[in-house]
PDB file of C-alpha atoms in Angstrom:
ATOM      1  CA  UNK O  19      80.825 126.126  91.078  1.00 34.00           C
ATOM      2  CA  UNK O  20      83.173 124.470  93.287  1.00 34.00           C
ATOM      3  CA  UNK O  21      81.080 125.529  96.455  1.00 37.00           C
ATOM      4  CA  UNK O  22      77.980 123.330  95.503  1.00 37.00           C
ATOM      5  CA  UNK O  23      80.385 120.007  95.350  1.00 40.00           C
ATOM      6  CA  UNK O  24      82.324 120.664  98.098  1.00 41.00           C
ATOM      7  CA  UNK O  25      79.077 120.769 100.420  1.00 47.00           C
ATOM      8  CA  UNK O  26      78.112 118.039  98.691  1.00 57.00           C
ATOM      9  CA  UNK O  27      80.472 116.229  99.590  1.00 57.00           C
ATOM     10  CA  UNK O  28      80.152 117.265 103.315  1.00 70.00           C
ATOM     11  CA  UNK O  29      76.693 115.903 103.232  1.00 75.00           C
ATOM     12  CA  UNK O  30      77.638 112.764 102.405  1.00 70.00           C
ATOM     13  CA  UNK O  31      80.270 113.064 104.640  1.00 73.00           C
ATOM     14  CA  UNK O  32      78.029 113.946 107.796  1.00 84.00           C
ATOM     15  CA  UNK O  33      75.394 111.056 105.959  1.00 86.00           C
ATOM     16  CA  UNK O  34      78.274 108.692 106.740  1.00 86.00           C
ATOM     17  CA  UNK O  35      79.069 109.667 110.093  1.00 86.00           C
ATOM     18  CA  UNK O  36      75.122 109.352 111.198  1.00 87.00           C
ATOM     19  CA  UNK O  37      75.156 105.888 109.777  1.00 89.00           C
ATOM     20  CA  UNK O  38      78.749 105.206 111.672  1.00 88.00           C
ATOM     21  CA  UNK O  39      76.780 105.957 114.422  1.00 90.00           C
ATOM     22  CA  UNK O  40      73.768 104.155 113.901  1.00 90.00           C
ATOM     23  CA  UNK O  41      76.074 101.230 113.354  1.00 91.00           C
ATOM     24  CA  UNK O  42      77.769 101.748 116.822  1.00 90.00           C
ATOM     25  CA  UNK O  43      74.789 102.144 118.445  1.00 91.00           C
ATOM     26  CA  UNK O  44      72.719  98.752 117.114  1.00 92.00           C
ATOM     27  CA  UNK O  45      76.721  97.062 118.019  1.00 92.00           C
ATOM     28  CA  UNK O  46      76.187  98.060 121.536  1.00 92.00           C
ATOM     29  CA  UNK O  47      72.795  96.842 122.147  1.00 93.00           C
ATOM     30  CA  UNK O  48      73.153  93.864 119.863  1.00 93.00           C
ATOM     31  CA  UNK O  49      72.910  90.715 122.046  1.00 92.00           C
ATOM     32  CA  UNK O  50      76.696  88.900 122.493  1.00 93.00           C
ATOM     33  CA  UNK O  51      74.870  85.427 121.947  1.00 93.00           C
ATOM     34  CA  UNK O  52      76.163  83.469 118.824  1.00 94.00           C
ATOM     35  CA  UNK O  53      72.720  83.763 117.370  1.00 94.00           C
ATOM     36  CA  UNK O  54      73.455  87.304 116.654  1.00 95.00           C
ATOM     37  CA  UNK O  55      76.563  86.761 115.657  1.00 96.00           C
ATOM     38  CA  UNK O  56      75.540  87.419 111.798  1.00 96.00           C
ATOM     39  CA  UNK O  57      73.288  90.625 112.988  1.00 95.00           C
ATOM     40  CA  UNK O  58      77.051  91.770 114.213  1.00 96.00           C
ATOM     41  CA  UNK O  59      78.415  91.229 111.585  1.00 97.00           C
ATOM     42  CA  UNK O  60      76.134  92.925 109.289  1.00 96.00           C
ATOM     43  CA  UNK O  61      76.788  95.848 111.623  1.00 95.00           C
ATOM     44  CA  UNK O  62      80.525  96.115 111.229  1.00 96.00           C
ATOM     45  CA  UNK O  63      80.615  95.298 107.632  1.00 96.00           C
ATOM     46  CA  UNK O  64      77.758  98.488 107.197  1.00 95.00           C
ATOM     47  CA  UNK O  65      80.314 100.443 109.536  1.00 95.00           C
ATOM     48  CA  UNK O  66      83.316  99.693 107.452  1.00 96.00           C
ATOM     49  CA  UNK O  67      81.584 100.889 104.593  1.00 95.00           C
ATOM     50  CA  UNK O  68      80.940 103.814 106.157  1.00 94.00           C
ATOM     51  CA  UNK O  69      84.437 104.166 106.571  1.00 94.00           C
ATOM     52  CA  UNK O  70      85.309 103.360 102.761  1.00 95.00           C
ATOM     53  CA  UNK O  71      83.379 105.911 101.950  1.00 92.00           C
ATOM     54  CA  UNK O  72      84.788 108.634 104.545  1.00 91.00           C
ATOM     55  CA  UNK O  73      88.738 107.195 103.026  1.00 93.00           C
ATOM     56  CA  UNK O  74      88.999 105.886 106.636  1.00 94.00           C
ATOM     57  CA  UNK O  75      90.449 102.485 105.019  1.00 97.00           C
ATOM     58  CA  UNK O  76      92.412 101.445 108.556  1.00 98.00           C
ATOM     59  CA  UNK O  77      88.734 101.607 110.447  1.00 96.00           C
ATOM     60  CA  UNK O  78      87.425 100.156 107.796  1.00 97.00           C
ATOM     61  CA  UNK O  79      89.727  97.176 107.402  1.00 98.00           C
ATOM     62  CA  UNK O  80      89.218  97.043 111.231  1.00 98.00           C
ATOM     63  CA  UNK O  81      85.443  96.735 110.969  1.00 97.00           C
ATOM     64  CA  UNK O  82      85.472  94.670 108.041  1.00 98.00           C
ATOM     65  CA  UNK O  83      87.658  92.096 109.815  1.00 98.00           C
ATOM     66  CA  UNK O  84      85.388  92.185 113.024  1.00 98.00           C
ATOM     67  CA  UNK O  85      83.019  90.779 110.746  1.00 98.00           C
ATOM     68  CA  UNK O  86      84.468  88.290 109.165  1.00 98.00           C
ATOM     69  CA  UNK O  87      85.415  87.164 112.205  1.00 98.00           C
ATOM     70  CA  UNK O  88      81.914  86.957 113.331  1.00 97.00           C
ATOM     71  CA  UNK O  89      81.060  85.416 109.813  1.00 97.00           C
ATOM     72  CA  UNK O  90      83.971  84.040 108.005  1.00 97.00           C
ATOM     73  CA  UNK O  91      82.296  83.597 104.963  1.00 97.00           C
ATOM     74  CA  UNK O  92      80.671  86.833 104.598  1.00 98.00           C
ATOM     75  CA  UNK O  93      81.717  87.399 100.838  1.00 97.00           C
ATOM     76  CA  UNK O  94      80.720  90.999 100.380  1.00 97.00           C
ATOM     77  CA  UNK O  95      82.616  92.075 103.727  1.00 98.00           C
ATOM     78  CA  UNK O  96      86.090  90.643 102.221  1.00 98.00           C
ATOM     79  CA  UNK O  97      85.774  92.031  98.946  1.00 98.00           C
ATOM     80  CA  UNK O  98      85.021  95.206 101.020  1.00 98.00           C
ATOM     81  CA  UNK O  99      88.102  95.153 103.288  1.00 98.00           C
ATOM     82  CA  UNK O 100      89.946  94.100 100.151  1.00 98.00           C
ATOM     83  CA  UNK O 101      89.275  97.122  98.709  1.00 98.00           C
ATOM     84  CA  UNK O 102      90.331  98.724 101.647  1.00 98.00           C
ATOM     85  CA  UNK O 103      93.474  97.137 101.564  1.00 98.00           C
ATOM     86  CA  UNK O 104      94.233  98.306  97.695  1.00 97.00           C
ATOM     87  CA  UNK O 105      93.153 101.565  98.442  1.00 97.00           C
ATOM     88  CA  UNK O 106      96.308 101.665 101.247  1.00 97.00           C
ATOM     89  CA  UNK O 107      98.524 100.053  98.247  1.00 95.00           C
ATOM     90  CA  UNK O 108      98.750  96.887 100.387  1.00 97.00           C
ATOM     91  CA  UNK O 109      98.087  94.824  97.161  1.00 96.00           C
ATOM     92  CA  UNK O 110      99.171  91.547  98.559  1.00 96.00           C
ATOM     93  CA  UNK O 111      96.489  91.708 101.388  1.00 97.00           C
ATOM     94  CA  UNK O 112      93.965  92.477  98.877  1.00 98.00           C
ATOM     95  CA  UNK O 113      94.502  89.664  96.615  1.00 97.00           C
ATOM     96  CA  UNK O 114      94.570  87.483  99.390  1.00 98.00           C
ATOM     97  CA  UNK O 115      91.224  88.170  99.873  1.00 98.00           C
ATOM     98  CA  UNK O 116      89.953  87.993  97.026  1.00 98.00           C
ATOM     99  CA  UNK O 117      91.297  84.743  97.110  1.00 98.00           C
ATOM    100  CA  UNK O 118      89.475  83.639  99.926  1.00 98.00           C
ATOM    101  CA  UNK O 119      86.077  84.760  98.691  1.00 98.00           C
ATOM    102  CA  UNK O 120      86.972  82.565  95.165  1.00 98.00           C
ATOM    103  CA  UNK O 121      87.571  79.560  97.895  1.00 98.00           C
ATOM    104  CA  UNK O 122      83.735  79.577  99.382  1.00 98.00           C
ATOM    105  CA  UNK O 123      82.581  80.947  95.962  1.00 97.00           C
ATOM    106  CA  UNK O 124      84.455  80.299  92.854  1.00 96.00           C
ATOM    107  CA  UNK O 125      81.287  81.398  90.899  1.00 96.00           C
ATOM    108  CA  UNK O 126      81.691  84.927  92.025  1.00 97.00           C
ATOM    109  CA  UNK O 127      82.371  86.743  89.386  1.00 96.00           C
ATOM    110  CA  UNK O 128      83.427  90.027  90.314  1.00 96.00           C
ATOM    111  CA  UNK O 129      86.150  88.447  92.470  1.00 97.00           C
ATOM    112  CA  UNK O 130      87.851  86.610  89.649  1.00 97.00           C
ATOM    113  CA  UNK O 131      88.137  89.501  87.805  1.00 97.00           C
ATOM    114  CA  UNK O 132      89.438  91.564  90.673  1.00 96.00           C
ATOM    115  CA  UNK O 133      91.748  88.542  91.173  1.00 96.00           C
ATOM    116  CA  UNK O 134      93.166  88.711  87.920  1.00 96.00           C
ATOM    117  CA  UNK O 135      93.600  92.643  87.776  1.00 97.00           C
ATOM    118  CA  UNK O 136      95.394  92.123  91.573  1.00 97.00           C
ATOM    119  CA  UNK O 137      97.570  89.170  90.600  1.00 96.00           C
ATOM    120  CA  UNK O 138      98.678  91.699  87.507  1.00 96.00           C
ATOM    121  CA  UNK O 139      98.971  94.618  89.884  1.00 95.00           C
ATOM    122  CA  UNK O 140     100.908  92.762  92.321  1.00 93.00           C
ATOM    123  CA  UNK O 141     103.368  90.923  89.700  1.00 93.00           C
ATOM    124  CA  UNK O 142     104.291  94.593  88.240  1.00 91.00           C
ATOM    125  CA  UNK O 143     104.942  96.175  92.013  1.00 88.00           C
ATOM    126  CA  UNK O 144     107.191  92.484  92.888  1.00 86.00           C
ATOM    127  CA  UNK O 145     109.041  93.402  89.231  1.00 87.00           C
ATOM    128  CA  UNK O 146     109.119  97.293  89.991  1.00 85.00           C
ATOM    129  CA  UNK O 147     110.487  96.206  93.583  1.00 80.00           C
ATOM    130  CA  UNK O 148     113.569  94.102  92.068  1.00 79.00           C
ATOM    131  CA  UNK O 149     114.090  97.070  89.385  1.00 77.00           C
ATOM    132  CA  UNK O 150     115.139  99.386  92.321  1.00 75.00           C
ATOM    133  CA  UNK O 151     116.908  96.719  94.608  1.00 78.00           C
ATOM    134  CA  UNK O 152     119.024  95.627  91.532  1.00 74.00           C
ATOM    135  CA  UNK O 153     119.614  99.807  91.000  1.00 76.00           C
ATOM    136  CA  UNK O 154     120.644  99.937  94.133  1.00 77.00           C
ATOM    137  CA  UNK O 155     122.784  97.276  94.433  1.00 78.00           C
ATOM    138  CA  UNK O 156     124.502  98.136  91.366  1.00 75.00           C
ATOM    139  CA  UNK O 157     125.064 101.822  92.300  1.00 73.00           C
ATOM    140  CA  UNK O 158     126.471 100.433  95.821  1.00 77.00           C
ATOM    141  CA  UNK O 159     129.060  98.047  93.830  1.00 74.00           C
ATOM    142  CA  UNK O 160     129.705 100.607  91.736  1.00 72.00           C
ATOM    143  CA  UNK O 161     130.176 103.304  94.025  1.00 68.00           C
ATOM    144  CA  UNK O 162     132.489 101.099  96.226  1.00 67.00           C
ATOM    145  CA  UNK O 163     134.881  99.655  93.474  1.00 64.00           C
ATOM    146  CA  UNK O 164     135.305 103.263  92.185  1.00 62.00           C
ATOM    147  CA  UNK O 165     136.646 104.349  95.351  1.00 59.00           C
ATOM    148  CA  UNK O 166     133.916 106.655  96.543  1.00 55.00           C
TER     149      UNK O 166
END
C-alpha cells in the first residue's frame, strides 16, 4: 500500500521540479523592461509555489519576494510567502503579511481570517515565550540564593 503513495508523491514531486524549470526558463528569456515586470512576477510567484509544494519554504519565500518586488501589490504572492513563512514557524513574518494584503484589500476575505488565526497564534507563542523566560529566571534566582 505504501508503495503506490510514495510514488505518488514523487510524481508530483518531479511535476514540480518540471514546472520550477519551466518557470526559470520563461525568467530568463522574459524581457528586463518594466512592461514585463508583472509577466516576472507571475513567474516567481508560480516558482515559489512550486517550492511550497516541494517544502522548499526558504526558495519559496525567496521567489515570492522577487515578486512582490516586481509587483508590490500582488495579493496572492504575499499570502503565498506568508504561508511560507508559518510553515518555518516565523509567525510574526506571516502576519505581517497578511497585514499588508488587508492594507490594498481589506475585502479579502481569506486574509482576515488568516489574520485573526495569526494574531492568536502569535499572542500564545509571545505568552509561551515569557512562560519560559520567567522559568528561567526564577530557576537562576533560585539556584543562586541557594548557594548552588
Amino acid at each position: 500500500r505504501d508503495q503506490p503513495r510514495s510514488r505518488g508523491l514523487g510524481d508530483v514531486y518531479k511535476r514540480q521540479r518540471f514546472a520550477e524549470e519551466c518557470y526559470a526558463e520563461a525568467l530568463r528569456t522574459a524581457p528586463l523592461s518594466e512592461a514585463f515586470n508583472y509577466s516576472r512576477a507571475v513567474y516567481h510567484g508560480n516558482r515559489g509555489a512550486c517550492y511550497l509544494k516541494m517544502t522548499l519554504y526558504e526558495k519559496c519565500v525567496a521567489e515570492c519576494t522577487a515578486a512582490i518586488d516586481l509587483s508590490p501589490t500582488y495579493v496572492k504572492v504575499i499570502m503565498r510567502r506568508a504561508k511560507a513563512y508559518e510553515l518555518q514557524d516565523n509567525l510574526e513574518a506571516a502576519l505581517e503579511d497578511v497585514k499588508r494584503v488587508l492594507a490594498i484589500d481589506p475585502s479579502y476575505v481569506t486574509a482576515r481570517q488568516e489574520g485573526a488565526r495569526l494574531e492568536k497564534a502569535v499572542t500564545e507563542k509571545q505568552e509561551k515565550m515569557k512562560e519560559e523566560v520567567c522559568a528561567a529566571v526564577l530557576h537562576a534566582c533560585t539556584h543562586s540564593l541557594c548557594g548552588g
